[in-house]
XYZ file of N, CA and C in Angstrom:
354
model
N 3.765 44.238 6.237
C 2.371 43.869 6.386
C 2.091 43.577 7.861
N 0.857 44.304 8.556
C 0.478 44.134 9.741
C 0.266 42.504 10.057
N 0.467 42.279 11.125
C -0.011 40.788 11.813
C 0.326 39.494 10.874
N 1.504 39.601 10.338
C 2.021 38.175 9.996
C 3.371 38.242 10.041
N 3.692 36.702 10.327
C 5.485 36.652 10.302
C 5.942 36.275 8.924
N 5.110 36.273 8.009
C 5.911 36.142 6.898
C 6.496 37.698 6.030
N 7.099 37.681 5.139
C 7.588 38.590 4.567
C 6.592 39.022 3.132
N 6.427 40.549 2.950
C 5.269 40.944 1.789
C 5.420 39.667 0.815
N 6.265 39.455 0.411
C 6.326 38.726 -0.636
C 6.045 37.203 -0.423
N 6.129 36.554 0.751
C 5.806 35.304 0.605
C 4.368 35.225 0.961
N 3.876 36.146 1.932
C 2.247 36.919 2.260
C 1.555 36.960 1.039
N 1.873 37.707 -0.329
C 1.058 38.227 -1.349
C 1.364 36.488 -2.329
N 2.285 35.428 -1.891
C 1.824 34.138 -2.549
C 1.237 33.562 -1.803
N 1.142 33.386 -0.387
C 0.093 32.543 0.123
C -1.279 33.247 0.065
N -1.805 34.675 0.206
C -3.022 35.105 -0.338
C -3.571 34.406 -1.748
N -2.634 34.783 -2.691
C -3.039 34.208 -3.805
C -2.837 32.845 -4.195
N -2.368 31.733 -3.492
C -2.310 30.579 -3.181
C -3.906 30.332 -2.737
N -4.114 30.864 -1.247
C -6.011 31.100 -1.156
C -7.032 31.278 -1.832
N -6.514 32.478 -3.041
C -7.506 32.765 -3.666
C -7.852 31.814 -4.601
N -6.892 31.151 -5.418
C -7.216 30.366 -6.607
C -7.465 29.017 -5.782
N -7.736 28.888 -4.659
C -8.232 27.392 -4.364
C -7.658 26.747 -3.780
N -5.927 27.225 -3.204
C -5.048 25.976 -2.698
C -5.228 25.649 -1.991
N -6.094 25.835 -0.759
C -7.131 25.394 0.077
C -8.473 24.303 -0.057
N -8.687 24.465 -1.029
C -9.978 23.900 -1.302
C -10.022 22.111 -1.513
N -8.918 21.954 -2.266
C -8.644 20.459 -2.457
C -8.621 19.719 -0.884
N -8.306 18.454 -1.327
C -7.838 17.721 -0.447
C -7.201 18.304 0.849
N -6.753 17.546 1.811
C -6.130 18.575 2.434
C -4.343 18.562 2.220
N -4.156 19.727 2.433
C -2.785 20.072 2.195
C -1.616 19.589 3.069
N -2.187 18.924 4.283
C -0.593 18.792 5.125
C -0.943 17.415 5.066
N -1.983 16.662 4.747
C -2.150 15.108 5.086
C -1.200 14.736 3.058
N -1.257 15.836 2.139
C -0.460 15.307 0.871
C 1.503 16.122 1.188
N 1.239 17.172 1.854
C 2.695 17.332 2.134
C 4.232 16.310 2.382
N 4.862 15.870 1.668
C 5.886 14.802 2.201
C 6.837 15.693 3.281
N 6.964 14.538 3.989
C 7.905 14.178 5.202
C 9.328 14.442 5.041
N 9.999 15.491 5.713
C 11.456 15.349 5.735
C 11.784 14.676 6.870
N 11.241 14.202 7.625
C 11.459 13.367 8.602
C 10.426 13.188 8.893
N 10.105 11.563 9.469
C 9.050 10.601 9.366
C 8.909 9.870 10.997
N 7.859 10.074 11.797
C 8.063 8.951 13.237
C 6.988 8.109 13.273
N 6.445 7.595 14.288
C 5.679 6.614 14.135
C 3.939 7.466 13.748
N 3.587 8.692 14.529
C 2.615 9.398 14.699
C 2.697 10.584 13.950
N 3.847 10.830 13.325
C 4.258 12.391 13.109
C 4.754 12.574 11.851
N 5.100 13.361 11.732
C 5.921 14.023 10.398
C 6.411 15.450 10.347
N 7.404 15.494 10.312
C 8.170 16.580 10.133
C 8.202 17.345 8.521
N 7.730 18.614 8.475
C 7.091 18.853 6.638
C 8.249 20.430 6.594
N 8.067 20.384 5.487
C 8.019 22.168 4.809
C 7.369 22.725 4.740
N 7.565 24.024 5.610
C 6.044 24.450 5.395
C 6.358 25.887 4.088
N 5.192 25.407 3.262
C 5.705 26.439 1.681
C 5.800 27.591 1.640
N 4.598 28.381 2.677
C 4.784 29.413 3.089
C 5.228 29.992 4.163
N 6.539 30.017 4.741
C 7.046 30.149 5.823
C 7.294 31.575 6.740
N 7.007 31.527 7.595
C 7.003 32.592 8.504
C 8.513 32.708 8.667
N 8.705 33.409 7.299
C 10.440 33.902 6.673
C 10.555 35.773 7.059
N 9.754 35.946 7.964
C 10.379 37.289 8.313
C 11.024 37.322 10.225
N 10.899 35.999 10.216
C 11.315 35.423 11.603
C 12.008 34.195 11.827
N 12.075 33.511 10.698
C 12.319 32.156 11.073
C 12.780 31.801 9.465
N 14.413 30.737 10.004
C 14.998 30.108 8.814
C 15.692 29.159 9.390
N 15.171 27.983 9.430
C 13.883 27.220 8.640
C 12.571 27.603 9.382
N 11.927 27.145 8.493
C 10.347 27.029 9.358
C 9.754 25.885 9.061
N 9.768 24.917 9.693
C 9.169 23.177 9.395
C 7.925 22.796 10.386
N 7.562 22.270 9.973
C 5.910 21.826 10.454
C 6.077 20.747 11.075
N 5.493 20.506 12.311
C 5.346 18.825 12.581
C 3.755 18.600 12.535
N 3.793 17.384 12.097
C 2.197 17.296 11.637
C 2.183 15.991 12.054
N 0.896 16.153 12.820
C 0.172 14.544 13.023
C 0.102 14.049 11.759
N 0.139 12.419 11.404
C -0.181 11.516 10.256
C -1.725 11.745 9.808
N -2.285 11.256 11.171
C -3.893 10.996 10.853
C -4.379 12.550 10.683
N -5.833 12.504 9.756
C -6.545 14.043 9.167
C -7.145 14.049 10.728
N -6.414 15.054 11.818
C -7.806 14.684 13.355
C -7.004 16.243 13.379
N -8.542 16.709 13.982
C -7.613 18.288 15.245
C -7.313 17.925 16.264
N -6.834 18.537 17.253
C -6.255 18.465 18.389
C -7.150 17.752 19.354
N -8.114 18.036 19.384
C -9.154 17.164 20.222
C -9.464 15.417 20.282
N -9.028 15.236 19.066
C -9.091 13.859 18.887
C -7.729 13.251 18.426
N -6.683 13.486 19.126
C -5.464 13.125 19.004
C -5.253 11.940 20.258
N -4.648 10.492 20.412
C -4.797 9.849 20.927
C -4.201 10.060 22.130
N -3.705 9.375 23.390
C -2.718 9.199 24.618
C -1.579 9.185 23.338
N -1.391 8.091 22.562
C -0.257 7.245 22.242
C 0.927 8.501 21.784
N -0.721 9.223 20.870
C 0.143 10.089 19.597
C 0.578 11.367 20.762
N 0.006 11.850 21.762
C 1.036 12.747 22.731
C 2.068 12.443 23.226
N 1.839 10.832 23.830
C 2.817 10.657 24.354
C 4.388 11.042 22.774
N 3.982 10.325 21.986
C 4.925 9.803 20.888
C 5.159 11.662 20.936
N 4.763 12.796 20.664
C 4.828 14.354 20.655
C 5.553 14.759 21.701
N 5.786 14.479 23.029
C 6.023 14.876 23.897
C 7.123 13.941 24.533
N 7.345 12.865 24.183
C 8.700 12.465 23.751
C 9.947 12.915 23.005
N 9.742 13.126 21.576
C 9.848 14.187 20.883
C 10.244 15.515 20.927
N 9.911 15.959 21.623
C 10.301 17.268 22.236
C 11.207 17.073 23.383
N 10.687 16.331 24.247
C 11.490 16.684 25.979
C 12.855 15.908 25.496
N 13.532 15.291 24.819
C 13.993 14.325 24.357
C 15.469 15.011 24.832
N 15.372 15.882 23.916
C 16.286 16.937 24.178
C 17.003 16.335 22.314
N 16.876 15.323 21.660
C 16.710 15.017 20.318
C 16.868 15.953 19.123
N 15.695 14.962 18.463
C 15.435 15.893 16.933
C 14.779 16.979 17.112
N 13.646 17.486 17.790
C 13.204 18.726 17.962
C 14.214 20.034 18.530
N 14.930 19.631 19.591
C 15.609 20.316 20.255
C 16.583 20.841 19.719
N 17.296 19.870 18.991
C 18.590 20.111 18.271
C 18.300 20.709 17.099
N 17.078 20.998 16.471
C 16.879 21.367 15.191
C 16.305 22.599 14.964
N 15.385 23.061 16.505
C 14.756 24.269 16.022
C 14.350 25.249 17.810
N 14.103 26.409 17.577
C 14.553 26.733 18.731
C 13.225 26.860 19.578
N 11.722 27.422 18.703
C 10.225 27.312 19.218
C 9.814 25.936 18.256
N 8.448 26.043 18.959
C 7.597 25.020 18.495
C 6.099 26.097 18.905
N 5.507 26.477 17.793
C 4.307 27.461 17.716
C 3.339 26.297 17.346
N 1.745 27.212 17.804
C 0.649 26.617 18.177
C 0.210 27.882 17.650
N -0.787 27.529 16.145
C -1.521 29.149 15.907
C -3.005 28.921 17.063
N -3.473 29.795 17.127
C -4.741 30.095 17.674
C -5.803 29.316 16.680
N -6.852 29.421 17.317
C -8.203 28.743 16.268
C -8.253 29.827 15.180
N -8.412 31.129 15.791
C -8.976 32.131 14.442
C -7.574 32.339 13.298
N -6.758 31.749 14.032
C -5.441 32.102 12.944
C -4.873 30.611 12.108
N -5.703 29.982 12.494
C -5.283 28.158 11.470
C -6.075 28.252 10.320
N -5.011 27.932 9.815
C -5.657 27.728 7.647
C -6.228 26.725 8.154
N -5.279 25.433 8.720
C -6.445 24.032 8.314
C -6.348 23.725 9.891
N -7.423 23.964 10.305
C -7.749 23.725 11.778
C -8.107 22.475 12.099
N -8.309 21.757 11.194
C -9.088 20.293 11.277
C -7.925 19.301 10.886
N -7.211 19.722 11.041
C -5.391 18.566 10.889
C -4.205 19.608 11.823
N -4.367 18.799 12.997
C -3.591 19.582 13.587
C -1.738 19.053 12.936
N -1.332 20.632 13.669
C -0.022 21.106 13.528
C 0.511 22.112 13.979
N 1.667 21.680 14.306
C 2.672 22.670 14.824
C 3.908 23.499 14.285
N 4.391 24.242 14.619
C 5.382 25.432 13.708
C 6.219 25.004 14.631
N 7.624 25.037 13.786
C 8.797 24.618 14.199
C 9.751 25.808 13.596
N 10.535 26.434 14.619
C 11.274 27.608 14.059
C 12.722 27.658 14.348
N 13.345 28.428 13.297
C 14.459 28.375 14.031
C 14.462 30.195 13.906
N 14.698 30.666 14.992
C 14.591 32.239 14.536
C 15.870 33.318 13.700
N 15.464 33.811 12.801
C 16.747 34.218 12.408
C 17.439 35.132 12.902
């Protein structure tokens, strides 16, 4: 399938994940649990994973429902700690992706892609 990193098959469940609504509820990464938990953050699964590139593929997700624009000093700093750390990000995954605006399911809770490439 053109223009995605996931594989046909995990593509044709997140389409139809879309279609019947899994979008529509609440939002989806503010009910997602935490495989790892920080003061600002959360480290998730992401269900549909960009599995034609990446194993694992884990999400870090701000706590609070905010996009990127309204993310605090505290909560970058606490992100960018995190990363430069040389830590849990570093040691665990090899990118850290940023979709575009036209390419975010939920644009209004920011998050980031965490990969490890296969």
């Amino acid at each position: 399938m053109k223009g995605t990193l996931r594989t046909l098959e995990t593509q044709e469940k997140y389409e139809e994940y879309k279609k019947v609504g899994g979008l529509d509820s609440e939002c989806v990464l503010c009910e997602i649990p935490a495989i790892e938990e920080f003061k600002y953050w959360k480290i998730a699964m992401n269900r549909f994973p960009y599995d034609k590139v990446a194993d694992p593929h884990h999400m870090m997700i701000i706590k609070r429902h905010v996009p990127a624009n309204e993310i605090t000093g505290e909560e970058w700093m606490e992100y960018n700690a995190l990363k430069q750390s040389g830590e849990y990000i570093d040691k665990n995954y090899d990118f850290i992706f940023e979709s575009t605006v036209k390419m975010m399911t939920v644009p209004q809770h920011l998050h980031l892609h965490l990969i490890v490439v296969k």
